[in-house]
Amino acid sequence: MRSRVRAAGHAVHPILIVFPLGLLTTAAGFDVLHLLTDRVTFAFTAGHLIAAGLLLGVVTAATGWLDWWLVVPPGTRAHRVGLLHGLVNAVVLVLFGMSWAMRLAEENWIPQWPALAAAWLGVLVSGLGGWLGGELVERLGVSVDENAHPDASSSLGASAA
């Protein structure tokens, strides 16, 4: 089940996922730094990281949904797991979106406990979403090239097309 959304021979969705996941998780880390130091700059940075993570999360989700819709056969376990993977990660974006919106209402974007809880819950839920993504690729072979093997040619080679 080769991905249809590709760049330079590779599926785009797994390339992009590191960005929102890293930005949103790092934002939660900056929240911890803010709590430990009471420095406003850490809270301000966390808010901006969440905004960037949400924007890239939407782009990343779009590539995943396209692959799910165009590549994964309906009625298969992969289709069900893919749907659950997408929905779980949508919950992550909603949780971080709520956290970001609550910060906007505060002076200097200082997060109160509900905003912090939403972000930290988002990090935890993203672990489940990541596990489901791993299940799709590693167990169900979604987005794995049909010619993949330990000595396969480069994805940039002419035979990869």
PDB file of N, CA, C and O in Angstrom, residues 40-117:
ATOM      1  N   VAL A  40       8.360  34.460  32.281  1.00  0.00           N
ATOM      2  CA  VAL A  40       7.296  34.698  31.303  1.00  0.00           C
ATOM      3  C   VAL A  40       7.711  34.242  29.907  1.00  0.00           C
ATOM      4  O   VAL A  40       6.886  33.763  29.129  1.00  0.00           O
ATOM      5  N   THR A  41       8.980  34.366  29.589  1.00  0.00           N
ATOM      6  CA  THR A  41       9.437  34.002  28.242  1.00  0.00           C
ATOM      7  C   THR A  41       9.175  32.529  27.936  1.00  0.00           C
ATOM      8  O   THR A  41       8.906  32.179  26.788  1.00  0.00           O
ATOM      9  N   PHE A  42       9.241  31.665  28.945  1.00  0.00           N
ATOM     10  CA  PHE A  42       8.966  30.248  28.704  1.00  0.00           C
ATOM     11  C   PHE A  42       7.489  30.041  28.362  1.00  0.00           C
ATOM     12  O   PHE A  42       7.158  29.256  27.474  1.00  0.00           O
ATOM     13  N   ALA A  43       6.606  30.716  29.044  1.00  0.00           N
ATOM     14  CA  ALA A  43       5.172  30.607  28.756  1.00  0.00           C
ATOM     15  C   ALA A  43       4.860  31.170  27.370  1.00  0.00           C
ATOM     16  O   ALA A  43       4.087  30.579  26.599  1.00  0.00           O
ATOM     17  N   PHE A  44       5.474  32.298  27.051  1.00  0.00           N
ATOM     18  CA  PHE A  44       5.276  32.939  25.753  1.00  0.00           C
ATOM     19  C   PHE A  44       5.764  32.024  24.630  1.00  0.00           C
ATOM     20  O   PHE A  44       5.101  31.847  23.610  1.00  0.00           O
ATOM     21  N   THR A  45       6.922  31.414  24.826  1.00  0.00           N
ATOM     22  CA  THR A  45       7.477  30.495  23.834  1.00  0.00           C
ATOM     23  C   THR A  45       6.583  29.277  23.663  1.00  0.00           C
ATOM     24  O   THR A  45       6.337  28.829  22.538  1.00  0.00           O
ATOM     25  N   ALA A  46       6.076  28.732  24.763  1.00  0.00           N
ATOM     26  CA  ALA A  46       5.178  27.579  24.679  1.00  0.00           C
ATOM     27  C   ALA A  46       3.953  27.910  23.828  1.00  0.00           C
ATOM     28  O   ALA A  46       3.533  27.101  22.996  1.00  0.00           O
ATOM     29  N   GLY A  47       3.395  29.093  24.016  1.00  0.00           N
ATOM     30  CA  GLY A  47       2.237  29.498  23.228  1.00  0.00           C
ATOM     31  C   GLY A  47       2.539  29.552  21.742  1.00  0.00           C
ATOM     32  O   GLY A  47       1.735  29.103  20.913  1.00  0.00           O
ATOM     33  N   HIS A  48       3.706  30.081  21.398  1.00  0.00           N
ATOM     34  CA  HIS A  48       4.082  30.150  19.987  1.00  0.00           C
ATOM     35  C   HIS A  48       4.383  28.763  19.421  1.00  0.00           C
ATOM     36  O   HIS A  48       4.067  28.483  18.255  1.00  0.00           O
ATOM     37  N   LEU A  49       4.989  27.903  20.214  1.00  0.00           N
ATOM     38  CA  LEU A  49       5.234  26.538  19.757  1.00  0.00           C
ATOM     39  C   LEU A  49       3.924  25.801  19.495  1.00  0.00           C
ATOM     40  O   LEU A  49       3.812  25.040  18.525  1.00  0.00           O
ATOM     41  N   ILE A  50       2.944  26.022  20.348  1.00  0.00           N
ATOM     42  CA  ILE A  50       1.635  25.399  20.136  1.00  0.00           C
ATOM     43  C   ILE A  50       1.015  25.906  18.837  1.00  0.00           C
ATOM     44  O   ILE A  50       0.485  25.112  18.044  1.00  0.00           O
ATOM     45  N   ALA A  51       1.078  27.200  18.595  1.00  0.00           N
ATOM     46  CA  ALA A  51       0.506  27.750  17.361  1.00  0.00           C
ATOM     47  C   ALA A  51       1.155  27.120  16.132  1.00  0.00           C
ATOM     48  O   ALA A  51       0.465  26.687  15.196  1.00  0.00           O
ATOM     49  N   ALA A  52       2.484  27.030  16.129  1.00  0.00           N
ATOM     50  CA  ALA A  52       3.192  26.426  14.998  1.00  0.00           C
ATOM     51  C   ALA A  52       2.853  24.939  14.886  1.00  0.00           C
ATOM     52  O   ALA A  52       2.638  24.420  13.779  1.00  0.00           O
ATOM     53  N   GLY A  53       2.770  24.252  16.023  1.00  0.00           N
ATOM     54  CA  GLY A  53       2.436  22.830  16.010  1.00  0.00           C
ATOM     55  C   GLY A  53       1.046  22.563  15.481  1.00  0.00           C
ATOM     56  O   GLY A  53       0.813  21.584  14.765  1.00  0.00           O
ATOM     57  N   LEU A  54       0.111  23.446  15.822  1.00  0.00           N
ATOM     58  CA  LEU A  54      -1.257  23.287  15.322  1.00  0.00           C
ATOM     59  C   LEU A  54      -1.319  23.487  13.805  1.00  0.00           C
ATOM     60  O   LEU A  54      -1.976  22.718  13.095  1.00  0.00           O
ATOM     61  N   LEU A  55      -0.632  24.507  13.315  1.00  0.00           N
ATOM     62  CA  LEU A  55      -0.628  24.753  11.868  1.00  0.00           C
ATOM     63  C   LEU A  55      -0.023  23.576  11.105  1.00  0.00           C
ATOM     64  O   LEU A  55      -0.591  23.093  10.126  1.00  0.00           O
ATOM     65  N   LEU A  56       1.124  23.114  11.565  1.00  0.00           N
ATOM     66  CA  LEU A  56       1.754  21.979  10.895  1.00  0.00           C
ATOM     67  C   LEU A  56       0.970  20.692  11.126  1.00  0.00           C
ATOM     68  O   LEU A  56       0.978  19.799  10.281  1.00  0.00           O
ATOM     69  N   GLY A  57       0.280  20.595  12.250  1.00  0.00           N
ATOM     70  CA  GLY A  57      -0.555  19.428  12.516  1.00  0.00           C
ATOM     71  C   GLY A  57      -1.690  19.305  11.520  1.00  0.00           C
ATOM     72  O   GLY A  57      -2.029  18.197  11.083  1.00  0.00           O
ATOM     73  N   VAL A  58      -2.268  20.419  11.141  1.00  0.00           N
ATOM     74  CA  VAL A  58      -3.357  20.406  10.157  1.00  0.00           C
ATOM     75  C   VAL A  58      -2.829  19.949   8.792  1.00  0.00           C
ATOM     76  O   VAL A  58      -3.453  19.131   8.109  1.00  0.00           O
ATOM     77  N   VAL A  59      -1.667  20.459   8.398  1.00  0.00           N
ATOM     78  CA  VAL A  59      -1.067  20.049   7.119  1.00  0.00           C
ATOM     79  C   VAL A  59      -0.728  18.557   7.153  1.00  0.00           C
ATOM     80  O   VAL A  59      -1.008  17.817   6.208  1.00  0.00           O
ATOM     81  N   THR A  60      -0.137  18.119   8.253  1.00  0.00           N
ATOM     82  CA  THR A  60       0.232  16.711   8.399  1.00  0.00           C
ATOM     83  C   THR A  60      -1.007  15.825   8.383  1.00  0.00           C
ATOM     84  O   THR A  60      -1.026  14.768   7.739  1.00  0.00           O
ATOM     85  N   ALA A  61      -2.043  16.246   9.075  1.00  0.00           N
ATOM     86  CA  ALA A  61      -3.289  15.478   9.090  1.00  0.00           C
ATOM     87  C   ALA A  61      -3.876  15.361   7.690  1.00  0.00           C
ATOM     88  O   ALA A  61      -4.374  14.291   7.313  1.00  0.00           O
ATOM     89  N   ALA A  62      -3.815  16.428   6.921  1.00  0.00           N
ATOM     90  CA  ALA A  62      -4.364  16.393   5.560  1.00  0.00           C
ATOM     91  C   ALA A  62      -3.655  15.330   4.717  1.00  0.00           C
ATOM     92  O   ALA A  62      -4.319  14.593   3.973  1.00  0.00           O
ATOM     93  N   THR A  63      -2.347  15.220   4.846  1.00  0.00           N
ATOM     94  CA  THR A  63      -1.627  14.201   4.059  1.00  0.00           C
ATOM     95  C   THR A  63      -1.991  12.798   4.533  1.00  0.00           C
ATOM     96  O   THR A  63      -2.109  11.881   3.719  1.00  0.00           O
ATOM     97  N   GLY A  64      -2.183  12.627   5.832  1.00  0.00           N
ATOM     98  CA  GLY A  64      -2.583  11.325   6.357  1.00  0.00           C
ATOM     99  C   GLY A  64      -3.978  10.924   5.912  1.00  0.00           C
ATOM    100  O   GLY A  64      -4.221   9.777   5.524  1.00  0.00           O
ATOM    101  N   TRP A  65      -4.914  11.872   5.978  1.00  0.00           N
ATOM    102  CA  TRP A  65      -6.287  11.575   5.556  1.00  0.00           C
ATOM    103  C   TRP A  65      -6.338  11.246   4.064  1.00  0.00           C
ATOM    104  O   TRP A  65      -7.089  10.357   3.653  1.00  0.00           O
ATOM    105  N   LEU A  66      -5.542  11.958   3.263  1.00  0.00           N
ATOM    106  CA  LEU A  66      -5.509  11.646   1.825  1.00  0.00           C
ATOM    107  C   LEU A  66      -5.037  10.221   1.586  1.00  0.00           C
ATOM    108  O   LEU A  66      -5.624   9.489   0.784  1.00  0.00           O
ATOM    109  N   ASP A  67      -3.966   9.829   2.258  1.00  0.00           N
ATOM    110  CA  ASP A  67      -3.484   8.457   2.097  1.00  0.00           C
ATOM    111  C   ASP A  67      -4.517   7.444   2.583  1.00  0.00           C
ATOM    112  O   ASP A  67      -4.736   6.414   1.945  1.00  0.00           O
ATOM    113  N   TRP A  68      -5.152   7.729   3.709  1.00  0.00           N
ATOM    114  CA  TRP A  68      -6.163   6.814   4.241  1.00  0.00           C
ATOM    115  C   TRP A  68      -7.299   6.653   3.237  1.00  0.00           C
ATOM    116  O   TRP A  68      -7.753   5.550   2.958  1.00  0.00           O
ATOM    117  N   TRP A  69      -7.728   7.751   2.682  1.00  0.00           N
ATOM    118  CA  TRP A  69      -8.864   7.737   1.761  1.00  0.00           C
ATOM    119  C   TRP A  69      -8.505   7.112   0.412  1.00  0.00           C
ATOM    120  O   TRP A  69      -9.288   6.367  -0.170  1.00  0.00           O
ATOM    121  N   LEU A  70      -7.298   7.414  -0.106  1.00  0.00           N
ATOM    122  CA  LEU A  70      -6.915   6.977  -1.448  1.00  0.00           C
ATOM    123  C   LEU A  70      -6.240   5.609  -1.502  1.00  0.00           C
ATOM    124  O   LEU A  70      -6.263   4.955  -2.540  1.00  0.00           O
ATOM    125  N   VAL A  71      -5.616   5.173  -0.406  1.00  0.00           N
ATOM    126  CA  VAL A  71      -4.763   3.989  -0.461  1.00  0.00           C
ATOM    127  C   VAL A  71      -5.291   2.813   0.358  1.00  0.00           C
ATOM    128  O   VAL A  71      -5.255   1.681  -0.097  1.00  0.00           O
ATOM    129  N   VAL A  72      -5.762   3.070   1.556  1.00  0.00           N
ATOM    130  CA  VAL A  72      -6.115   1.975   2.467  1.00  0.00           C
ATOM    131  C   VAL A  72      -7.480   1.396   2.080  1.00  0.00           C
ATOM    132  O   VAL A  72      -8.477   2.120   2.067  1.00  0.00           O
ATOM    133  N   PRO A  73      -7.529   0.107   1.782  1.00  0.00           N
ATOM    134  CA  PRO A  73      -8.796  -0.494   1.341  1.00  0.00           C
ATOM    135  C   PRO A  73      -9.863  -0.482   2.438  1.00  0.00           C
ATOM    136  O   PRO A  73      -9.601  -0.878   3.574  1.00  0.00           O
ATOM    137  N   PRO A  74     -11.055  -0.015   2.111  1.00  0.00           N
ATOM    138  CA  PRO A  74     -12.162  -0.056   3.074  1.00  0.00           C
ATOM    139  C   PRO A  74     -12.453  -1.496   3.496  1.00  0.00           C
ATOM    140  O   PRO A  74     -12.243  -2.435   2.736  1.00  0.00           O
ATOM    141  N   GLY A  75     -12.936  -1.644   4.726  1.00  0.00           N
ATOM    142  CA  GLY A  75     -13.284  -2.961   5.233  1.00  0.00           C
ATOM    143  C   GLY A  75     -12.113  -3.744   5.803  1.00  0.00           C
ATOM    144  O   GLY A  75     -12.295  -4.857   6.269  1.00  0.00           O
ATOM    145  N   THR A  76     -10.910  -3.175   5.767  1.00  0.00           N
ATOM    146  CA  THR A  76      -9.736  -3.863   6.297  1.00  0.00           C
ATOM    147  C   THR A  76      -9.425  -3.370   7.715  1.00  0.00           C
ATOM    148  O   THR A  76      -9.891  -2.309   8.139  1.00  0.00           O
ATOM    149  N   ARG A  77      -8.623  -4.164   8.427  1.00  0.00           N
ATOM    150  CA  ARG A  77      -8.172  -3.727   9.750  1.00  0.00           C
ATOM    151  C   ARG A  77      -7.373  -2.432   9.622  1.00  0.00           C
ATOM    152  O   ARG A  77      -7.496  -1.539  10.448  1.00  0.00           O
ATOM    153  N   ALA A  78      -6.576  -2.329   8.572  1.00  0.00           N
ATOM    154  CA  ALA A  78      -5.784  -1.119   8.356  1.00  0.00           C
ATOM    155  C   ALA A  78      -6.687   0.108   8.218  1.00  0.00           C
ATOM    156  O   ALA A  78      -6.356   1.191   8.712  1.00  0.00           O
ATOM    157  N   HIS A  79      -7.817  -0.044   7.577  1.00  0.00           N
ATOM    158  CA  HIS A  79      -8.748   1.068   7.411  1.00  0.00           C
ATOM    159  C   HIS A  79      -9.319   1.501   8.760  1.00  0.00           C
ATOM    160  O   HIS A  79      -9.408   2.696   9.061  1.00  0.00           O
ATOM    161  N   ARG A  80      -9.667   0.510   9.593  1.00  0.00           N
ATOM    162  CA  ARG A  80     -10.203   0.819  10.930  1.00  0.00           C
ATOM    163  C   ARG A  80      -9.128   1.448  11.821  1.00  0.00           C
ATOM    164  O   ARG A  80      -9.393   2.438  12.498  1.00  0.00           O
ATOM    165  N   VAL A  81      -7.930   0.885  11.819  1.00  0.00           N
ATOM    166  CA  VAL A  81      -6.838   1.434  12.640  1.00  0.00           C
ATOM    167  C   VAL A  81      -6.462   2.822  12.141  1.00  0.00           C
ATOM    168  O   VAL A  81      -6.200   3.731  12.927  1.00  0.00           O
ATOM    169  N   GLY A  82      -6.461   3.007  10.826  1.00  0.00           N
ATOM    170  CA  GLY A  82      -6.144   4.322  10.261  1.00  0.00           C
ATOM    171  C   GLY A  82      -7.147   5.380  10.669  1.00  0.00           C
ATOM    172  O   GLY A  82      -6.784   6.514  10.980  1.00  0.00           O
ATOM    173  N   LEU A  83      -8.414   5.016  10.677  1.00  0.00           N
ATOM    174  CA  LEU A  83      -9.450   5.949  11.116  1.00  0.00           C
ATOM    175  C   LEU A  83      -9.239   6.303  12.589  1.00  0.00           C
ATOM    176  O   LEU A  83      -9.284   7.482  12.963  1.00  0.00           O
ATOM    177  N   LEU A  84      -8.994   5.295  13.414  1.00  0.00           N
ATOM    178  CA  LEU A  84      -8.760   5.550  14.838  1.00  0.00           C
ATOM    179  C   LEU A  84      -7.511   6.402  15.046  1.00  0.00           C
ATOM    180  O   LEU A  84      -7.508   7.340  15.855  1.00  0.00           O
ATOM    181  N   HIS A  85      -6.452   6.117  14.299  1.00  0.00           N
ATOM    182  CA  HIS A  85      -5.213   6.906  14.353  1.00  0.00           C
ATOM    183  C   HIS A  85      -5.508   8.379  14.041  1.00  0.00           C
ATOM    184  O   HIS A  85      -5.073   9.271  14.772  1.00  0.00           O
ATOM    185  N   GLY A  86      -6.261   8.621  12.990  1.00  0.00           N
ATOM    186  CA  GLY A  86      -6.593   9.994  12.620  1.00  0.00           C
ATOM    187  C   GLY A  86      -7.453  10.687  13.656  1.00  0.00           C
ATOM    188  O   GLY A  86      -7.234  11.849  13.994  1.00  0.00           O
ATOM    189  N   LEU A  87      -8.444   9.973  14.180  1.00  0.00           N
ATOM    190  CA  LEU A  87      -9.329  10.573  15.180  1.00  0.00           C
ATOM    191  C   LEU A  87      -8.594  10.871  16.483  1.00  0.00           C
ATOM    192  O   LEU A  87      -8.801  11.926  17.097  1.00  0.00           O
ATOM    193  N   VAL A  88      -7.732   9.953  16.911  1.00  0.00           N
ATOM    194  CA  VAL A  88      -6.950  10.184  18.137  1.00  0.00           C
ATOM    195  C   VAL A  88      -6.058  11.406  17.965  1.00  0.00           C
ATOM    196  O   VAL A  88      -5.969  12.266  18.849  1.00  0.00           O
ATOM    197  N   ASN A  89      -5.422  11.513  16.804  1.00  0.00           N
ATOM    198  CA  ASN A  89      -4.555  12.670  16.584  1.00  0.00           C
ATOM    199  C   ASN A  89      -5.349  13.959  16.403  1.00  0.00           C
ATOM    200  O   ASN A  89      -4.859  15.040  16.732  1.00  0.00           O
ATOM    201  N   ALA A  90      -6.579  13.858  15.929  1.00  0.00           N
ATOM    202  CA  ALA A  90      -7.450  15.036  15.885  1.00  0.00           C
ATOM    203  C   ALA A  90      -7.764  15.505  17.302  1.00  0.00           C
ATOM    204  O   ALA A  90      -7.799  16.715  17.577  1.00  0.00           O
ATOM    205  N   VAL A  91      -7.954  14.564  18.219  1.00  0.00           N
ATOM    206  CA  VAL A  91      -8.176  14.913  19.631  1.00  0.00           C
ATOM    207  C   VAL A  91      -6.949  15.646  20.182  1.00  0.00           C
ATOM    208  O   VAL A  91      -7.086  16.612  20.932  1.00  0.00           O
ATOM    209  N   VAL A  92      -5.767  15.196  19.797  1.00  0.00           N
ATOM    210  CA  VAL A  92      -4.532  15.882  20.232  1.00  0.00           C
ATOM    211  C   VAL A  92      -4.563  17.338  19.772  1.00  0.00           C
ATOM    212  O   VAL A  92      -4.287  18.255  20.559  1.00  0.00           O
ATOM    213  N   LEU A  93      -4.917  17.561  18.513  1.00  0.00           N
ATOM    214  CA  LEU A  93      -4.969  18.935  17.998  1.00  0.00           C
ATOM    215  C   LEU A  93      -6.037  19.753  18.716  1.00  0.00           C
ATOM    216  O   LEU A  93      -5.820  20.933  19.007  1.00  0.00           O
ATOM    217  N   VAL A  94      -7.164  19.138  19.024  1.00  0.00           N
ATOM    218  CA  VAL A  94      -8.217  19.858  19.751  1.00  0.00           C
ATOM    219  C   VAL A  94      -7.742  20.225  21.152  1.00  0.00           C
ATOM    220  O   VAL A  94      -7.948  21.354  21.617  1.00  0.00           O
ATOM    221  N   LEU A  95      -7.100  19.294  21.841  1.00  0.00           N
ATOM    222  CA  LEU A  95      -6.604  19.583  23.195  1.00  0.00           C
ATOM    223  C   LEU A  95      -5.590  20.726  23.186  1.00  0.00           C
ATOM    224  O   LEU A  95      -5.668  21.650  24.003  1.00  0.00           O
ATOM    225  N   PHE A  96      -4.656  20.681  22.261  1.00  0.00           N
ATOM    226  CA  PHE A  96      -3.674  21.764  22.183  1.00  0.00           C
ATOM    227  C   PHE A  96      -4.318  23.060  21.701  1.00  0.00           C
ATOM    228  O   PHE A  96      -3.924  24.144  22.115  1.00  0.00           O
ATOM    229  N   GLY A  97      -5.327  22.962  20.833  1.00  0.00           N
ATOM    230  CA  GLY A  97      -6.053  24.153  20.409  1.00  0.00           C
ATOM    231  C   GLY A  97      -6.771  24.809  21.572  1.00  0.00           C
ATOM    232  O   GLY A  97      -6.777  26.036  21.713  1.00  0.00           O
ATOM    233  N   MET A  98      -7.359  23.981  22.438  1.00  0.00           N
ATOM    234  CA  MET A  98      -8.012  24.512  23.637  1.00  0.00           C
ATOM    235  C   MET A  98      -6.975  25.177  24.551  1.00  0.00           C
ATOM    236  O   MET A  98      -7.223  26.268  25.083  1.00  0.00           O
ATOM    237  N   SER A  99      -5.839  24.523  24.715  1.00  0.00           N
ATOM    238  CA  SER A  99      -4.778  25.078  25.561  1.00  0.00           C
ATOM    239  C   SER A  99      -4.326  26.435  25.011  1.00  0.00           C
ATOM    240  O   SER A  99      -4.169  27.401  25.760  1.00  0.00           O
ATOM    241  N   TRP A 100      -4.157  26.506  23.704  1.00  0.00           N
ATOM    242  CA  TRP A 100      -3.700  27.747  23.085  1.00  0.00           C
ATOM    243  C   TRP A 100      -4.751  28.849  23.243  1.00  0.00           C
ATOM    244  O   TRP A 100      -4.420  29.985  23.585  1.00  0.00           O
ATOM    245  N   ALA A 101      -6.012  28.517  23.031  1.00  0.00           N
ATOM    246  CA  ALA A 101      -7.082  29.508  23.160  1.00  0.00           C
ATOM    247  C   ALA A 101      -7.175  30.033  24.591  1.00  0.00           C
ATOM    248  O   ALA A 101      -7.384  31.240  24.805  1.00  0.00           O
ATOM    249  N   MET A 102      -6.996  29.160  25.570  1.00  0.00           N
ATOM    250  CA  MET A 102      -7.037  29.605  26.967  1.00  0.00           C
ATOM    251  C   MET A 102      -5.864  30.532  27.291  1.00  0.00           C
ATOM    252  O   MET A 102      -6.006  31.462  28.075  1.00  0.00           O
ATOM    253  N   ARG A 103      -4.724  30.285  26.675  1.00  0.00           N
ATOM    254  CA  ARG A 103      -3.549  31.141  26.899  1.00  0.00           C
ATOM    255  C   ARG A 103      -3.766  32.540  26.328  1.00  0.00           C
ATOM    256  O   ARG A 103      -3.284  33.515  26.886  1.00  0.00           O
ATOM    257  N   LEU A 104      -4.452  32.607  25.196  1.00  0.00           N
ATOM    258  CA  LEU A 104      -4.683  33.904  24.551  1.00  0.00           C
ATOM    259  C   LEU A 104      -5.457  34.853  25.451  1.00  0.00           C
ATOM    260  O   LEU A 104      -5.305  36.074  25.356  1.00  0.00           O
ATOM    261  N   ALA A 105      -6.285  34.302  26.306  1.00  0.00           N
ATOM    262  CA  ALA A 105      -7.110  35.123  27.194  1.00  0.00           C
ATOM    263  C   ALA A 105      -6.331  35.639  28.401  1.00  0.00           C
ATOM    264  O   ALA A 105      -6.831  36.470  29.149  1.00  0.00           O
ATOM    265  N   GLU A 106      -5.110  35.144  28.585  1.00  0.00           N
ATOM    266  CA  GLU A 106      -4.310  35.511  29.755  1.00  0.00           C
ATOM    267  C   GLU A 106      -3.242  36.544  29.391  1.00  0.00           C
ATOM    268  O   GLU A 106      -2.729  36.555  28.278  1.00  0.00           O
ATOM    269  N   GLU A 107      -2.909  37.365  30.364  1.00  0.00           N
ATOM    270  CA  GLU A 107      -1.842  38.346  30.162  1.00  0.00           C
ATOM    271  C   GLU A 107      -0.525  37.605  29.947  1.00  0.00           C
ATOM    272  O   GLU A 107      -0.197  36.657  30.665  1.00  0.00           O
ATOM    273  N   ASN A 108       0.234  38.024  28.931  1.00  0.00           N
ATOM    274  CA  ASN A 108       1.525  37.416  28.576  1.00  0.00           C
ATOM    275  C   ASN A 108       1.428  35.925  28.250  1.00  0.00           C
ATOM    276  O   ASN A 108       2.410  35.208  28.329  1.00  0.00           O
ATOM    277  N   TRP A 109       0.233  35.468  27.936  1.00  0.00           N
ATOM    278  CA  TRP A 109       0.008  34.071  27.566  1.00  0.00           C
ATOM    279  C   TRP A 109       0.401  33.112  28.691  1.00  0.00           C
ATOM    280  O   TRP A 109       0.752  31.972  28.455  1.00  0.00           O
ATOM    281  N   ILE A 110       0.321  33.564  29.932  1.00  0.00           N
ATOM    282  CA  ILE A 110       0.664  32.720  31.071  1.00  0.00           C
ATOM    283  C   ILE A 110      -0.437  31.659  31.218  1.00  0.00           C
ATOM    284  O   ILE A 110      -1.585  31.993  31.490  1.00  0.00           O
ATOM    285  N   PRO A 111      -0.106  30.385  31.074  1.00  0.00           N
ATOM    286  CA  PRO A 111      -1.150  29.356  31.143  1.00  0.00           C
ATOM    287  C   PRO A 111      -1.602  29.092  32.577  1.00  0.00           C
ATOM    288  O   PRO A 111      -0.792  29.014  33.489  1.00  0.00           O
ATOM    289  N   GLN A 112      -2.902  28.976  32.731  1.00  0.00           N
ATOM    290  CA  GLN A 112      -3.472  28.557  34.008  1.00  0.00           C
ATOM    291  C   GLN A 112      -3.584  27.027  33.972  1.00  0.00           C
ATOM    292  O   GLN A 112      -3.333  26.394  32.947  1.00  0.00           O
ATOM    293  N   TRP A 113      -3.988  26.422  35.086  1.00  0.00           N
ATOM    294  CA  TRP A 113      -4.006  24.963  35.170  1.00  0.00           C
ATOM    295  C   TRP A 113      -4.854  24.280  34.101  1.00  0.00           C
ATOM    296  O   TRP A 113      -4.438  23.240  33.582  1.00  0.00           O
ATOM    297  N   PRO A 114      -6.005  24.782  33.705  1.00  0.00           N
ATOM    298  CA  PRO A 114      -6.756  24.089  32.641  1.00  0.00           C
ATOM    299  C   PRO A 114      -5.979  24.038  31.312  1.00  0.00           C
ATOM    300  O   PRO A 114      -6.014  23.024  30.619  1.00  0.00           O
ATOM    301  N   ALA A 115      -5.277  25.120  30.989  1.00  0.00           N
ATOM    302  CA  ALA A 115      -4.480  25.144  29.754  1.00  0.00           C
ATOM    303  C   ALA A 115      -3.325  24.164  29.841  1.00  0.00           C
ATOM    304  O   ALA A 115      -3.002  23.468  28.862  1.00  0.00           O
ATOM    305  N   LEU A 116      -2.695  24.095  31.006  1.00  0.00           N
ATOM    306  CA  LEU A 116      -1.588  23.153  31.196  1.00  0.00           C
ATOM    307  C   LEU A 116      -2.088  21.716  31.114  1.00  0.00           C
ATOM    308  O   LEU A 116      -1.471  20.865  30.465  1.00  0.00           O
ATOM    309  N   ALA A 117      -3.215  21.444  31.764  1.00  0.00           N
ATOM    310  CA  ALA A 117      -3.771  20.095  31.759  1.00  0.00           C
ATOM    311  C   ALA A 117      -4.128  19.655  30.338  1.00  0.00           C
ATOM    312  O   ALA A 117      -3.870  18.504  29.950  1.00  0.00           O
TER     313      ALA A 117
END
